[in-house]
């Protein structure tokens, strides 16, 4: 993993910004083995801290430019070559060719302009704020939040995150901090801030192709994507669950004849474990099983940090780039088209955006609890309006396909936002083949009726990688089922341990009472709910989770 950050002021960085630059410089002292490079000019301070998961740090400076990036644009298999290309020919056409998850920054010394951009899906967040005519930016939200600058609660962003698990538009928890939109670039100069949408998802969604062309194109683009991520690797780290996404990743890698070290984090005697082991056995993959009590308690990225990054695993030194892991993140929404219930689909077919917003809120149980949140009814109405406005951004696209775009450009953001923010803890990065517009265009090319509930996904697996469905897998409820025999407890029926124990509730209360976000909470009502929950008299996990998400950032 890596992070880039800096500050720009067109008229020059005067002493009033010294404390910000010093705070940025302090990142080098806590880098713990990462490669730190910084450049300071009259108008800009630009730094990159890279734990070199992908390899050599991507940082370039010349007499005319300073440029750096995090992640991998995947213009080629070499991200430093990609950096040079973006630096030399920074334009919308070249940015649109990037299919990887990345953030890029470039300062032009000759024009005194700063350019920054994020990937077409906005998978890698890029945050910014303005302070006394200066533009401050970072790929790490917490770095900006902890400056000590005055920050005002953004109730819209906070409640979006609390109920949906992600933000809409450029929202964050604070009015002063914004997140660059998917497929956008920003230029900052003496003329001010200029935002440009360089990637047109609506135009992509209007392209159609036959089923046969889509299947062939998807296979080609996935393998091309994998080749660019692999570069010269001969032994890689991947996760392998009982589902299809990590299984497809394994199939792609097996087709490239690389050695796999696969980790599985499952509960004992579950179908997830049984299916992962069955597939690993069928494909002669060495699977290391780490038994956990609750698969939902921590992210896979958390668990990789615990069980792999310490370097104690026997395969650690066998992996070509041991801080780089392959991930099936994004496959369930992108290829499987989950979160698209029958009720949501029927609402979308009416082409009535208000009906669709209502159906989506009901599907996600995204309701602000009136018993603990002040002005909950007004906030709920605003949440609905923001969803409607988000869907209307895809003008000219049928609503059933616009909703799929809505999921790609919004729901997908939350999966890796926290790991990317905790870069100094994880110090790992990820190969993410499913977060590629070149891959997703083939699903977009098909009628929604044929891609929902893993329909197209299964057609593709049978066509391109039949070995993926020759052993049992864990299917989503209501989606194409697995008819092969399997043993163990269905993961969808596992009774989770109590999410909020007394200690966690106490910690939540302490943080709430010291946070500015408490103004949105009915403290007396919430205290009573917290007490009853802690005593086991009335379980209120959902309400506690809303408040926990309000305090996440």
Short mmCIF file of C-alpha atoms in Angstrom, two decimals:
data_model
loop_
_atom_site.label_atom_id
_atom_site.label_comp_id
_atom_site.label_asym_id
_atom_site.label_seq_id
_atom_site.Cartn_x
_atom_site.Cartn_y
_atom_site.Cartn_z
CA UNK A 1 0.00 0.00 0.00
CA UNK A 2 0.94 3.62 -0.34
CA UNK A 3 -0.42 7.08 0.26
CA UNK A 4 0.22 10.42 -1.36
CA UNK A 5 -0.48 13.80 0.14
CA UNK A 6 0.43 17.44 -0.08
CA UNK A 7 -0.55 21.08 -0.10
CA UNK A 8 -0.72 23.63 -2.92
CA UNK A 9 -1.15 27.39 -2.92
CA UNK A 10 -0.86 29.25 -6.23
CA UNK A 11 0.49 32.40 -4.60
CA UNK A 12 3.11 30.49 -2.60
CA UNK A 13 3.36 28.47 0.60
CA UNK A 14 3.90 31.06 3.31
CA UNK A 15 4.65 30.50 7.00
CA UNK A 16 0.98 30.12 7.86
CA UNK A 17 1.10 26.67 6.21
CA UNK A 18 4.26 25.49 7.95
CA UNK A 19 2.38 23.46 10.55
CA UNK A 20 0.65 21.48 7.80
CA UNK A 21 3.92 20.76 5.99
CA UNK A 22 5.56 19.74 9.28
CA UNK A 23 2.64 17.40 9.95
CA UNK A 24 3.15 15.85 6.52
CA UNK A 25 6.90 15.51 7.12
CA UNK A 26 6.16 13.65 10.35
CA UNK A 27 4.76 10.81 8.25
CA UNK A 28 8.33 9.89 7.30
CA UNK A 29 9.26 9.34 10.94
CA UNK A 30 6.47 6.81 11.45
CA UNK A 31 6.80 5.14 8.05
CA UNK A 32 8.17 1.91 9.55
CA UNK A 33 10.13 0.76 6.54
CA UNK A 34 8.19 2.48 3.79
CA UNK A 35 9.87 4.50 1.05
CA UNK A 36 9.24 8.21 1.67
CA UNK A 37 9.86 10.85 -1.00
CA UNK A 38 8.85 14.51 -0.83
CA UNK A 39 9.41 17.58 -2.98
CA UNK A 40 8.79 21.16 -1.90
CA UNK A 41 8.56 24.02 -4.37
CA UNK A 42 7.41 27.60 -3.88
CA UNK A 43 3.76 26.64 -4.47
CA UNK A 44 3.57 22.97 -3.58
CA UNK A 45 4.63 20.29 -1.16
CA UNK A 46 4.05 16.79 -2.58
CA UNK A 47 4.93 13.54 -0.80
CA UNK A 48 4.50 9.80 -1.26
CA UNK A 49 4.91 7.10 1.38
CA UNK A 50 5.02 3.71 -0.33
CA UNK A 51 5.41 0.33 1.36
CA UNK A 52 6.35 -0.95 -2.10
CA UNK A 53 3.81 -3.77 -2.28
CA UNK A 54 3.75 -3.40 -6.07
CA UNK A 55 7.50 -2.84 -6.21
CA UNK A 56 9.56 0.30 -6.55
CA UNK A 57 7.93 3.52 -5.39
CA UNK A 58 6.21 5.45 -8.19
CA UNK A 59 7.66 8.96 -7.92
CA UNK A 60 9.18 11.10 -10.67
CA UNK A 61 10.65 14.59 -10.79
CA UNK A 62 12.26 16.63 -13.51
CA UNK A 63 12.99 20.23 -14.34
CA UNK A 64 9.38 20.70 -15.45
CA UNK A 65 7.24 18.27 -13.40
CA UNK A 66 6.82 16.35 -10.16
CA UNK A 67 4.51 13.34 -10.39
CA UNK A 68 3.53 10.37 -8.25
CA UNK A 69 0.82 7.74 -7.92
CA UNK A 70 -0.50 5.04 -5.61
CA UNK A 71 -2.09 1.78 -6.73
CA UNK A 72 -1.69 0.68 -10.35
CA UNK A 73 -3.25 2.34 -13.45
CA UNK A 74 -2.64 -0.83 -15.50
CA UNK A 75 -1.78 0.98 -18.70
CA UNK A 76 0.97 -1.63 -18.74
CA UNK A 77 2.43 -4.15 -16.32
CA UNK A 78 4.94 -1.59 -15.04
CA UNK A 79 3.42 1.20 -12.95
CA UNK A 80 6.53 3.39 -13.10
CA UNK A 81 6.25 3.25 -16.87
CA UNK A 82 2.57 4.15 -16.42
CA UNK A 83 3.58 7.09 -14.24
CA UNK A 84 5.97 8.37 -16.89
CA UNK A 85 3.28 8.05 -19.55
CA UNK A 86 0.66 9.88 -17.48
CA UNK A 87 3.16 12.57 -16.60
CA UNK A 88 4.19 13.08 -20.22
CA UNK A 89 0.69 12.94 -21.76
CA UNK A 90 -1.79 13.86 -19.07
CA UNK A 91 -5.16 14.05 -20.83
CA UNK A 92 -8.66 12.60 -20.63
CA UNK A 93 -8.07 10.06 -23.36
CA UNK A 94 -5.07 8.51 -21.60
CA UNK A 95 -6.77 8.59 -18.19
CA UNK A 96 -9.75 6.79 -19.73
CA UNK A 97 -7.46 3.97 -20.84
CA UNK A 98 -6.41 3.27 -17.23
CA UNK A 99 -8.32 0.25 -15.93
CA UNK A 100 -6.67 -0.23 -12.53
CA UNK A 101 -7.40 1.24 -9.09
CA UNK A 102 -5.11 4.24 -8.57
CA UNK A 103 -4.67 7.88 -7.56
CA UNK A 104 -2.37 10.24 -9.42
CA UNK A 105 -0.89 13.67 -8.68
CA UNK A 106 1.27 15.93 -10.86
CA UNK A 107 2.65 19.42 -10.36
CA UNK A 108 3.63 21.38 -13.49
CA UNK A 109 6.42 23.76 -12.53
CA UNK A 110 6.10 25.72 -15.76
CA UNK A 111 2.37 26.47 -15.48
CA UNK A 112 2.22 26.36 -11.66
CA UNK A 113 -0.75 23.93 -11.86
CA UNK A 114 -1.57 20.89 -9.78
CA UNK A 115 -3.45 17.96 -11.37
CA UNK A 116 -4.91 15.08 -9.37
CA UNK A 117 -7.11 12.18 -10.46
CA UNK A 118 -8.63 8.96 -9.20
CA UNK A 119 -9.65 5.84 -11.12
CA UNK A 120 -12.83 5.40 -13.16
CA UNK A 121 -14.60 3.61 -10.30
CA UNK A 122 -13.18 5.77 -7.53
CA UNK A 123 -12.08 2.61 -5.70
CA UNK A 124 -9.05 4.35 -4.25
CA UNK A 125 -10.40 7.45 -2.46
CA UNK A 126 -8.74 10.84 -2.90
CA UNK A 127 -9.73 13.52 -0.37
CA UNK A 128 -9.21 17.26 -0.34
CA UNK A 129 -10.04 20.44 1.56
CA UNK A 130 -9.26 24.14 1.27
CA UNK A 131 -7.69 26.22 4.01
CA UNK A 132 -6.80 29.91 3.69
CA UNK A 133 -6.42 29.78 -0.11
CA UNK A 134 -4.46 26.52 0.05
CA UNK A 135 -5.59 23.21 -1.42
CA UNK A 136 -4.72 20.25 0.83
CA UNK A 137 -5.06 16.71 -0.49
CA UNK A 138 -4.45 13.15 0.64
CA UNK A 139 -5.41 9.58 -0.19
CA UNK A 140 -5.72 9.03 3.57
CA UNK A 141 -8.81 10.60 5.12
CA UNK A 142 -7.56 10.37 8.70
CA UNK A 143 -4.46 12.39 7.81
CA UNK A 144 -6.63 15.38 6.84
CA UNK A 145 -9.08 14.90 9.68
CA UNK A 146 -6.37 14.90 12.35
CA UNK A 147 -4.75 18.22 11.37
CA UNK A 148 -6.75 20.00 14.03
CA UNK A 149 -8.38 22.31 11.50
CA UNK A 150 -11.99 23.35 12.24
CA UNK A 151 -14.33 20.70 10.84
CA UNK A 152 -18.12 20.87 10.69
CA UNK A 153 -20.33 17.80 10.72
CA UNK A 154 -21.87 17.01 7.34
CA UNK A 155 -25.11 15.38 8.45
CA UNK A 156 -25.97 14.18 4.96
CA UNK A 157 -22.68 12.37 4.50
CA UNK A 158 -22.71 11.05 8.04
CA UNK A 159 -26.20 9.56 7.72
CA UNK A 160 -25.43 8.12 4.28
CA UNK A 161 -22.49 6.30 5.80
CA UNK A 162 -24.45 5.32 8.91
CA UNK A 163 -27.29 3.68 6.96
CA UNK A 164 -25.83 2.67 3.58
CA UNK A 165 -22.20 2.08 4.54
CA UNK A 166 -20.90 4.55 1.94
CA UNK A 167 -21.14 8.19 0.87
CA UNK A 168 -22.96 9.69 -2.10
CA UNK A 169 -21.51 12.43 -4.33
CA UNK A 170 -18.34 13.92 -2.82
CA UNK A 171 -19.66 13.67 0.72
CA UNK A 172 -17.70 12.70 3.81
CA UNK A 173 -18.48 13.06 7.52
CA UNK A 174 -17.34 16.70 7.32
CA UNK A 175 -18.42 19.63 5.19
CA UNK A 176 -14.86 20.81 4.67
CA UNK A 177 -13.45 17.47 3.40
CA UNK A 178 -14.60 16.17 0.01
CA UNK A 179 -13.81 12.98 -1.90
CA UNK A 180 -13.09 13.17 -5.63
CA UNK A 181 -15.85 11.54 -7.66
CA UNK A 182 -15.39 8.37 -9.70
CA UNK A 183 -13.69 9.07 -13.03
CA UNK A 184 -12.93 12.71 -12.19
CA UNK A 185 -9.76 14.76 -12.33
CA UNK A 186 -9.12 18.08 -10.62
CA UNK A 187 -6.85 20.91 -11.71
CA UNK A 188 -5.89 23.59 -9.21
CA UNK A 189 -4.22 26.81 -10.32
CA UNK A 190 -4.33 30.57 -9.82
CA UNK A 191 -7.67 30.41 -11.64
CA UNK A 192 -9.12 28.23 -8.88
CA UNK A 193 -10.37 24.64 -8.78
CA UNK A 194 -11.62 23.00 -11.97
CA UNK A 195 -13.34 19.57 -11.87
CA UNK A 196 -13.51 17.51 -15.06
CA UNK A 197 -15.28 14.19 -15.60
CA UNK A 198 -12.88 12.27 -17.79
CA UNK A 199 -14.68 8.91 -17.87
CA UNK A 200 -18.19 8.56 -19.33
CA UNK A 201 -19.97 5.59 -17.76
CA UNK A 202 -23.26 6.49 -19.47
CA UNK A 203 -21.69 6.18 -22.91
CA UNK A 204 -20.20 2.82 -21.92
CA UNK A 205 -23.59 1.61 -20.65
CA UNK A 206 -25.20 2.33 -24.04
CA UNK A 207 -22.87 -0.05 -25.88
CA UNK A 208 -24.31 -3.50 -26.59
CA UNK A 209 -22.83 -6.77 -27.78
CA UNK A 210 -24.05 -10.31 -28.33
CA UNK A 211 -23.84 -12.82 -25.50
CA UNK A 212 -21.11 -14.69 -27.35
CA UNK A 213 -19.07 -11.53 -27.85
CA UNK A 214 -19.54 -10.57 -24.20
CA UNK A 215 -18.35 -13.98 -22.98
CA UNK A 216 -15.30 -13.96 -25.21
CA UNK A 217 -14.52 -10.32 -24.46
CA UNK A 218 -14.80 -10.84 -20.71
CA UNK A 219 -12.38 -13.76 -20.79
CA UNK A 220 -9.88 -11.82 -22.88
CA UNK A 221 -10.06 -8.69 -20.74
CA UNK A 222 -9.83 -10.59 -17.45
CA UNK A 223 -6.74 -12.48 -18.58
CA UNK A 224 -5.16 -9.30 -19.95
CA UNK A 225 -5.85 -7.56 -16.65
CA UNK A 226 -4.32 -10.47 -14.73
CA UNK A 227 -1.23 -10.44 -16.95
CA UNK A 228 -0.65 -6.76 -16.22
CA UNK A 229 -1.07 -7.25 -12.47
CA UNK A 230 1.21 -10.33 -12.52
CA UNK A 231 4.06 -8.72 -14.40
CA UNK A 232 6.92 -11.17 -13.67
CA UNK A 233 5.47 -12.85 -10.55
CA UNK A 234 5.84 -16.64 -10.37
CA UNK A 235 4.33 -17.21 -6.89
CA UNK A 236 1.42 -15.16 -5.53
CA UNK A 237 -0.72 -14.81 -2.42
CA UNK A 238 -4.50 -15.02 -2.71
CA UNK A 239 -7.51 -15.60 -0.50
CA UNK A 240 -9.88 -18.47 -1.22
CA UNK A 241 -13.35 -18.68 0.30
CA UNK A 242 -16.23 -20.97 -0.60
CA UNK A 243 -17.71 -18.39 -2.99
CA UNK A 244 -17.21 -17.82 -6.71
CA UNK A 245 -15.23 -14.56 -6.75
CA UNK A 246 -12.03 -15.81 -5.11
CA UNK A 247 -12.49 -19.06 -7.03
CA UNK A 248 -12.49 -17.23 -10.36
CA UNK A 249 -9.34 -15.38 -9.31
CA UNK A 250 -7.69 -18.73 -8.59
CA UNK A 251 -8.76 -20.08 -11.99
CA UNK A 252 -7.33 -17.05 -13.77
CA UNK A 253 -4.02 -17.43 -11.94
CA UNK A 254 -3.89 -21.18 -12.57
CA UNK A 255 -4.32 -20.48 -16.28
CA UNK A 256 -1.17 -18.38 -16.06
CA UNK A 257 0.77 -21.23 -14.44
CA UNK A 258 1.79 -19.36 -11.30
CA UNK A 259 2.17 -20.98 -7.88
CA UNK A 260 -0.56 -20.06 -5.37
CA UNK A 261 -0.41 -19.64 -1.62
CA UNK A 262 -4.09 -19.51 -0.65
CA UNK A 263 -5.50 -18.46 2.71
CA UNK A 264 -9.01 -19.22 3.94
CA UNK A 265 -10.64 -17.57 6.96
CA UNK A 266 -13.70 -19.64 7.88
CA UNK A 267 -15.64 -20.93 10.82
CA UNK A 268 -15.28 -24.62 11.63
CA UNK A 269 -17.77 -27.03 10.03
CA UNK A 270 -19.28 -24.50 7.63
CA UNK A 271 -20.17 -24.87 3.97
CA UNK A 272 -17.83 -22.01 3.21
CA UNK A 273 -14.89 -24.05 4.49
CA UNK A 274 -16.10 -27.27 2.88
CA UNK A 275 -16.51 -25.62 -0.53
CA UNK A 276 -13.13 -23.89 -0.36
CA UNK A 277 -11.40 -27.13 0.52
CA UNK A 278 -13.27 -29.07 -2.18
CA UNK A 279 -12.22 -26.59 -4.86
CA UNK A 280 -8.62 -26.40 -3.60
CA UNK A 281 -8.37 -30.18 -3.68
CA UNK A 282 -9.83 -30.40 -7.19
CA UNK A 283 -7.32 -27.82 -8.49
CA UNK A 284 -4.32 -29.00 -6.48
CA UNK A 285 -4.10 -25.70 -4.60
CA UNK A 286 -2.38 -25.65 -1.22
CA UNK A 287 -4.95 -24.10 1.14
CA UNK A 288 -4.03 -22.78 4.56
CA UNK A 289 -7.15 -22.63 6.74
CA UNK A 290 -7.26 -20.12 9.60
CA UNK A 291 -10.27 -20.86 11.80
CA UNK A 292 -12.19 -17.80 13.06
CA UNK A 293 -15.17 -17.43 15.37
CA UNK A 294 -17.00 -14.79 13.35
CA UNK A 295 -16.24 -14.18 9.67
CA UNK A 296 -18.00 -10.80 9.79
CA UNK A 297 -16.14 -9.42 12.81
CA UNK A 298 -13.09 -8.38 10.77
CA UNK A 299 -12.35 -7.76 7.13
CA UNK A 300 -10.19 -10.11 5.09
CA UNK A 301 -7.66 -7.28 4.93
CA UNK A 302 -7.54 -7.17 8.74
CA UNK A 303 -6.95 -10.90 8.92
CA UNK A 304 -4.25 -10.82 6.25
CA UNK A 305 -2.42 -8.26 8.36
CA UNK A 306 -2.61 -10.51 11.39
CA UNK A 307 -1.72 -13.84 9.80
CA UNK A 308 0.51 -12.93 6.90
CA UNK A 309 2.25 -9.60 7.23
CA UNK A 310 4.30 -10.63 10.26
CA UNK A 311 6.39 -12.74 7.88
CA UNK A 312 6.03 -15.89 9.98
CA UNK A 313 4.00 -17.83 7.42
CA UNK A 314 6.12 -20.60 5.84
CA UNK A 315 5.21 -19.37 2.33
CA UNK A 316 5.96 -15.71 2.98
CA UNK A 317 9.41 -15.69 1.38
CA UNK A 318 8.25 -17.90 -1.50
CA UNK A 319 5.81 -15.27 -2.77
CA UNK A 320 7.42 -12.99 -5.36
CA UNK A 321 5.84 -9.85 -3.91
CA UNK A 322 4.74 -10.89 -0.40
CA UNK A 323 3.00 -7.61 0.43
CA UNK A 324 0.69 -7.97 -2.56
CA UNK A 325 -2.44 -10.11 -2.34
CA UNK A 326 -4.97 -11.07 -5.01
CA UNK A 327 -8.57 -10.29 -4.15
CA UNK A 328 -12.01 -11.13 -5.53
CA UNK A 329 -13.37 -7.88 -4.16
CA UNK A 330 -15.95 -6.36 -6.49
CA UNK A 331 -16.99 -9.61 -8.14
CA UNK A 332 -20.31 -10.06 -6.36
CA UNK A 333 -21.69 -6.68 -7.45
CA UNK A 334 -19.76 -6.30 -10.70
CA UNK A 335 -20.23 -9.80 -12.14
CA UNK A 336 -22.87 -11.35 -9.89
CA UNK A 337 -25.06 -8.20 -9.73
CA UNK A 338 -26.17 -8.68 -6.13
CA UNK A 339 -28.25 -6.10 -4.22
CA UNK A 340 -30.75 -6.28 -7.06
CA UNK A 341 -33.85 -7.91 -5.57
CA UNK A 342 -37.04 -8.60 -7.51
CA UNK A 343 -38.71 -5.65 -5.81
CA UNK A 344 -35.87 -3.31 -6.83
CA UNK A 345 -35.90 -4.69 -10.39
CA UNK A 346 -39.64 -4.22 -10.79
CA UNK A 347 -39.37 -0.68 -9.46
CA UNK A 348 -36.56 0.07 -11.91
CA UNK A 349 -38.59 -1.21 -14.85
CA UNK A 350 -41.25 1.42 -14.14
CA UNK A 351 -38.61 4.08 -14.93
CA UNK A 352 -39.89 5.91 -11.84
CA UNK A 353 -36.81 6.97 -9.91
CA UNK A 354 -38.77 7.68 -6.71
CA UNK A 355 -40.20 4.16 -6.63
CA UNK A 356 -36.72 2.76 -7.18
CA UNK A 357 -35.28 4.83 -4.33
CA UNK A 358 -38.00 3.54 -1.99
CA UNK A 359 -37.37 -0.06 -3.06
CA UNK A 360 -33.62 0.32 -2.58
CA UNK A 361 -33.99 1.80 0.89
CA UNK A 362 -36.31 -1.06 1.84
CA UNK A 363 -33.92 -3.68 0.43
CA UNK A 364 -30.99 -2.25 2.39
CA UNK A 365 -33.05 -1.60 5.55
CA UNK A 366 -31.56 1.89 5.29
CA UNK A 367 -33.74 3.68 7.79
CA UNK A 368 -32.63 6.30 10.28
CA UNK A 369 -33.96 5.28 13.73
CA UNK A 370 -36.35 7.94 14.99
CA UNK A 371 -35.97 6.79 18.60
CA UNK A 372 -32.33 7.90 18.84
CA UNK A 373 -31.65 10.38 15.99
CA UNK A 374 -32.87 13.95 16.14
CA UNK A 375 -34.86 15.12 13.09
CA UNK A 376 -34.71 11.55 11.76
CA UNK A 377 -37.73 12.05 9.49
CA UNK A 378 -36.18 15.05 7.72
CA UNK A 379 -32.83 13.27 7.44
CA UNK A 380 -34.54 10.21 5.94
CA UNK A 381 -36.23 12.41 3.35
CA UNK A 382 -32.87 13.98 2.47
CA UNK A 383 -31.28 10.54 2.18
CA UNK A 384 -33.96 9.51 -0.29
CA UNK A 385 -33.55 12.70 -2.30
CA UNK A 386 -29.80 12.16 -2.51
CA UNK A 387 -30.32 8.63 -3.81
CA UNK A 388 -32.76 9.98 -6.41
CA UNK A 389 -30.26 12.68 -7.44
CA UNK A 390 -27.50 10.06 -7.68
CA UNK A 391 -29.63 7.92 -10.00
CA UNK A 392 -30.52 10.92 -12.16
CA UNK A 393 -26.82 11.44 -12.92
CA UNK A 394 -27.09 8.59 -15.44
CA UNK A 395 -29.30 10.54 -17.81
CA UNK A 396 -30.24 8.73 -21.00
CA UNK A 397 -29.61 5.28 -19.53
CA UNK A 398 -32.64 3.04 -18.76
CA UNK A 399 -33.27 3.11 -15.03
CA UNK A 400 -32.67 -0.64 -14.59
CA UNK A 401 -29.15 -0.19 -15.98
CA UNK A 402 -28.66 3.17 -14.24
CA UNK A 403 -29.24 1.36 -10.95
CA UNK A 404 -26.41 -1.07 -11.76
CA UNK A 405 -24.15 1.93 -12.45
CA UNK A 406 -25.30 3.42 -9.16
CA UNK A 407 -24.10 0.28 -7.37
CA UNK A 408 -20.77 0.25 -9.22
CA UNK A 409 -19.98 3.90 -8.47
CA UNK A 410 -21.32 4.07 -4.92
CA UNK A 411 -21.73 0.75 -3.10
CA UNK A 412 -18.34 -0.49 -4.35
CA UNK A 413 -16.53 2.33 -2.56
CA UNK A 414 -16.95 1.03 0.97
CA UNK A 415 -15.24 -2.33 0.49
CA UNK A 416 -11.66 -1.07 0.63
CA UNK A 417 -11.99 2.49 1.96
CA UNK A 418 -10.95 1.55 5.50
CA UNK A 419 -8.00 -0.70 4.49
CA UNK A 420 -6.74 2.06 2.20
CA UNK A 421 -7.03 4.51 5.10
CA UNK A 422 -5.17 2.18 7.45
CA UNK A 423 -2.27 1.91 5.04
CA UNK A 424 0.32 2.25 7.84
CA UNK A 425 -1.20 -0.73 9.65
CA UNK A 426 -1.76 -3.04 6.67
CA UNK A 427 1.26 -2.13 4.53
CA UNK A 428 -0.20 -4.44 1.87
CA UNK A 429 -1.88 -3.82 -1.45
CA UNK A 430 -4.23 -5.74 -3.68
CA UNK A 431 -4.59 -6.97 -7.24
CA UNK A 432 -8.23 -6.22 -8.07
CA UNK A 433 -9.20 -7.61 -11.50
CA UNK A 434 -12.95 -7.07 -11.01
CA UNK A 435 -12.51 -3.30 -10.49
CA UNK A 436 -11.79 -2.68 -14.17
CA UNK A 437 -14.05 -0.81 -16.57
CA UNK A 438 -12.78 -3.02 -19.37
CA UNK A 439 -14.06 -6.06 -17.48
CA UNK A 440 -17.34 -4.47 -16.38
CA UNK A 441 -18.24 -3.18 -19.86
CA UNK A 442 -19.21 -6.72 -20.87
CA UNK A 443 -21.76 -7.03 -18.08
CA UNK A 444 -23.03 -3.54 -18.96
CA UNK A 445 -23.46 -4.64 -22.57
CA UNK A 446 -26.09 -7.22 -21.60
CA UNK A 447 -29.77 -6.76 -20.69
CA UNK A 448 -30.19 -6.45 -16.93
CA UNK A 449 -32.69 -9.32 -17.04
CA UNK A 450 -29.83 -11.62 -18.03
CA UNK A 451 -27.19 -10.55 -15.50
CA UNK A 452 -29.07 -10.31 -12.20
CA UNK A 453 -28.61 -13.03 -9.59
CA UNK A 454 -25.37 -14.41 -11.08
CA UNK A 455 -27.02 -15.47 -14.36
CA UNK A 456 -24.37 -14.07 -16.72
CA UNK A 457 -21.67 -14.95 -14.18
CA UNK A 458 -22.59 -18.64 -14.40
CA UNK A 459 -22.81 -18.51 -18.19
CA UNK A 460 -19.30 -17.10 -18.21
CA UNK A 461 -17.86 -19.67 -15.81
CA UNK A 462 -19.33 -22.56 -17.78
CA UNK A 463 -17.92 -21.04 -20.97
CA UNK A 464 -14.45 -19.95 -19.83
CA UNK A 465 -13.60 -21.75 -16.57
CA UNK A 466 -15.89 -24.78 -16.13
CA UNK A 467 -13.62 -26.12 -13.39
CA UNK A 468 -14.95 -23.33 -11.16
CA UNK A 469 -18.40 -24.94 -10.96
CA UNK A 470 -17.39 -28.59 -10.96
CA UNK A 471 -17.07 -28.60 -7.15
CA UNK A 472 -19.63 -27.14 -4.71
CA UNK A 473 -19.73 -23.43 -3.95
CA UNK A 474 -21.57 -21.10 -1.61
CA UNK A 475 -24.42 -19.40 -3.48
CA UNK A 476 -26.27 -16.23 -2.54
CA UNK A 477 -29.85 -16.80 -1.33
CA UNK A 478 -32.28 -16.34 -4.21
CA UNK A 479 -29.51 -16.49 -6.82
CA UNK A 480 -28.61 -19.44 -9.05
CA UNK A 481 -28.24 -22.27 -6.53
CA UNK A 482 -25.47 -24.82 -6.21
CA UNK A 483 -26.99 -28.26 -6.82
CA UNK A 484 -23.83 -30.18 -5.89
CA UNK A 485 -23.72 -31.94 -2.53
CA UNK A 486 -21.95 -30.08 0.25
CA UNK A 487 -21.51 -30.44 3.98
CA UNK A 488 -21.54 -28.02 6.88
CA UNK A 489 -23.56 -25.07 8.08
CA UNK A 490 -24.81 -22.59 5.48
CA UNK A 491 -23.05 -19.28 6.15
CA UNK A 492 -26.33 -17.41 5.67
CA UNK A 493 -27.86 -19.33 8.56
CA UNK A 494 -25.01 -18.98 11.04
CA UNK A 495 -26.06 -17.23 14.19
CA UNK A 496 -23.51 -14.53 14.79
CA UNK A 497 -22.13 -13.86 18.26
CA UNK A 498 -23.50 -10.82 20.04
CA UNK A 499 -22.17 -7.94 17.96
CA UNK A 500 -22.05 -5.37 20.75
CA UNK A 501 -20.89 -6.66 24.10
CA UNK A 502 -20.95 -4.44 27.18
CA UNK A 503 -17.37 -3.28 26.67
CA UNK A 504 -18.02 -2.27 23.07
CA UNK A 505 -21.19 -0.42 24.07
CA UNK A 506 -19.33 1.45 26.81
CA UNK A 507 -16.61 2.46 24.36
CA UNK A 508 -19.28 3.66 21.94
CA UNK A 509 -20.90 5.83 24.62
CA UNK A 510 -17.58 7.38 25.64
CA UNK A 511 -16.72 8.25 22.04
CA UNK A 512 -20.20 9.61 21.36
CA UNK A 513 -20.19 12.00 24.33
CA UNK A 514 -16.83 13.44 23.24
CA UNK A 515 -17.79 13.80 19.56
CA UNK A 516 -19.40 16.75 17.79
CA UNK A 517 -21.69 14.20 16.12
CA UNK A 518 -23.57 13.81 19.42
CA UNK A 519 -25.66 16.83 18.41
CA UNK A 520 -27.57 14.56 16.03
CA UNK A 521 -28.31 11.97 18.72
CA UNK A 522 -30.97 11.95 21.42
CA UNK A 523 -28.45 11.17 24.15
CA UNK A 524 -30.98 10.19 26.81
CA UNK A 525 -32.83 7.74 24.55
CA UNK A 526 -29.61 6.26 23.23
CA UNK A 527 -28.20 5.85 26.73
CA UNK A 528 -31.28 3.90 27.77
CA UNK A 529 -31.08 1.69 24.66
CA UNK A 530 -27.37 1.09 25.31
CA UNK A 531 -28.05 0.13 28.93
CA UNK A 532 -30.88 -2.26 28.09
CA UNK A 533 -28.75 -3.88 25.39
CA UNK A 534 -25.77 -4.30 27.72
CA UNK A 535 -27.99 -5.96 30.32
CA UNK A 536 -29.42 -8.31 27.71
CA UNK A 537 -32.95 -7.00 28.23
CA UNK A 538 -33.46 -5.62 24.72
CA UNK A 539 -31.02 -6.29 21.90
CA UNK A 540 -30.47 -3.23 19.68
CA UNK A 541 -27.57 -4.14 17.41
CA UNK A 542 -28.98 -2.19 14.45
CA UNK A 543 -29.31 1.08 16.35
CA UNK A 544 -25.91 0.70 17.95
CA UNK A 545 -24.41 0.04 14.52
CA UNK A 546 -25.92 3.26 13.13
CA UNK A 547 -24.27 5.29 15.89
CA UNK A 548 -20.99 3.40 15.50
CA UNK A 549 -20.97 4.27 11.78
CA UNK A 550 -21.73 7.88 12.64
CA UNK A 551 -18.53 7.89 14.70
CA UNK A 552 -16.45 5.84 12.25
CA UNK A 553 -14.54 8.86 10.98
#
